[in-house]
């Protein structure tokens, strides 16, 4: 599957995106922030009480999610229609089923590894919504999402020699093509089993595009090794194209594994959505990437002094990408597009706002106007180990399954 046309298309959108801070719908006074912070603290305290109660029995999941919906509405200003999409029974059940099936597949997986995989499963469940499909756990959602802790973590690990990564990548590609076996170690045997799980749902002879999309993300992952110091150092333009292809190909594969077939318009939208997710991840991982020497648009030495402008451009880029969500299911795409836009922009605001080492104070101060929680409060909460809204959900799932 050739993705260069997508890279060219979204590179043009990126280059034409403004580097000025965009307008935001909501601003929050200091008094409003304090009120929301008090509510969030109350809720996290109640969450700890629910966990203690769960040690003696089962947590009241309905009570938990009623509270979660209330907090997301009162703190983060999610509309009732949006909350119904992201906290309905089907989404909750799909998450619980994923956790159970992941544990059943490999009991040695850590909670952090399952959370890493579950993040991708949530994206795929969201794509089911956008395509008008029932929201549920499928064999391919489980298998593809679990490939992340097995394959990506090895390719990203700086302690693993380059030669070992290259040999592993070749074996993995042969396995994806159905022309070879993985190694005999537990990691590679698990990968082979997950690929077979996908093939059972989508046979190669009937779903060529599904398997081409898997090869496309594998190719993108292999090329991304250059961002981690493998091979010739990439230029600034290559950093952009490699990063775009890694993010875009991932969600494109998500889409094919959810639906089997995609229209050209939806394929392009999913690819752009994946790029925006990758950019937001890169901003959130900035400190870690700098420490590890991983190159992204944000960690590259030549871009270090223009982080505010790059972050502004990321906001504008995402808004341009989300305009194409209209190619998805009518009635759902508009509301779910609001959820995606609000969620990613909140992550971007808070990721930049909490990175005091890398973003100038005046820029962080401007961003803080649009954050419902103050950055000092969020920094203190992080030090105390208070859960984020996503970790609240995963912690609950861990308790009730």
Coordinates of N, CA and C in Angstrom, one line a residue, residues 49-64 396 399-401:
X49 N -11.7 5.8 47.4 CA -12.6 5.1 48.3 C -13.3 3.9 47.6
X50 N -13.6 4.2 46.3 CA -14.2 3.1 45.5 C -13.2 1.9 45.4
X51 N -12.0 2.2 45.2 CA -11.0 1.2 45.1 C -10.8 0.4 46.4
X52 N -10.9 1.1 47.5 CA -10.8 0.4 48.8 C -12.0 -0.5 48.9
X53 N -13.2 0.0 48.6 CA -14.4 -0.8 48.6 C -14.3 -2.0 47.7
X54 N -13.7 -1.8 46.6 CA -13.5 -2.9 45.7 C -12.6 -4.0 46.2
X55 N -11.7 -3.7 47.1 CA -10.9 -4.8 47.7 C -11.7 -5.8 48.5
X56 N -12.9 -5.3 49.0 CA -13.7 -6.2 49.8 C -14.8 -6.8 48.9
X57 N -15.0 -6.3 47.8 CA -16.1 -6.8 46.9 C -16.0 -6.2 45.5
X58 N -17.1 -5.9 44.9 CA -17.0 -5.4 43.5 C -17.4 -3.9 43.5
X59 N -16.7 -3.2 42.7 CA -17.0 -1.8 42.6 C -18.3 -1.6 41.8
X60 N -19.1 -0.6 42.3 CA -20.3 -0.2 41.6 C -19.9 0.5 40.3
X61 N -19.8 -0.2 39.2 CA -19.4 0.5 38.0 C -20.3 1.5 37.5
X62 N -21.6 1.3 37.7 CA -22.6 2.3 37.2 C -22.4 3.6 38.0
X63 N -22.2 3.5 39.3 CA -21.9 4.7 40.1 C -20.6 5.4 39.7
X64 N -19.6 4.6 39.4 CA -18.4 5.2 39.0 C -18.5 6.0 37.7
X396 N -10.2 1.5 36.9 CA -11.5 0.9 37.2 C -11.6 -0.5 36.6
X399 N -9.9 -3.1 38.3 CA -10.5 -3.5 39.6 C -11.7 -4.5 39.3
X400 N -12.4 -4.2 38.2 CA -13.7 -5.0 38.1 C -13.6 -6.2 37.3
X401 N -12.6 -6.5 36.6 CA -12.5 -7.7 35.7 C -11.9 -8.8 36.5

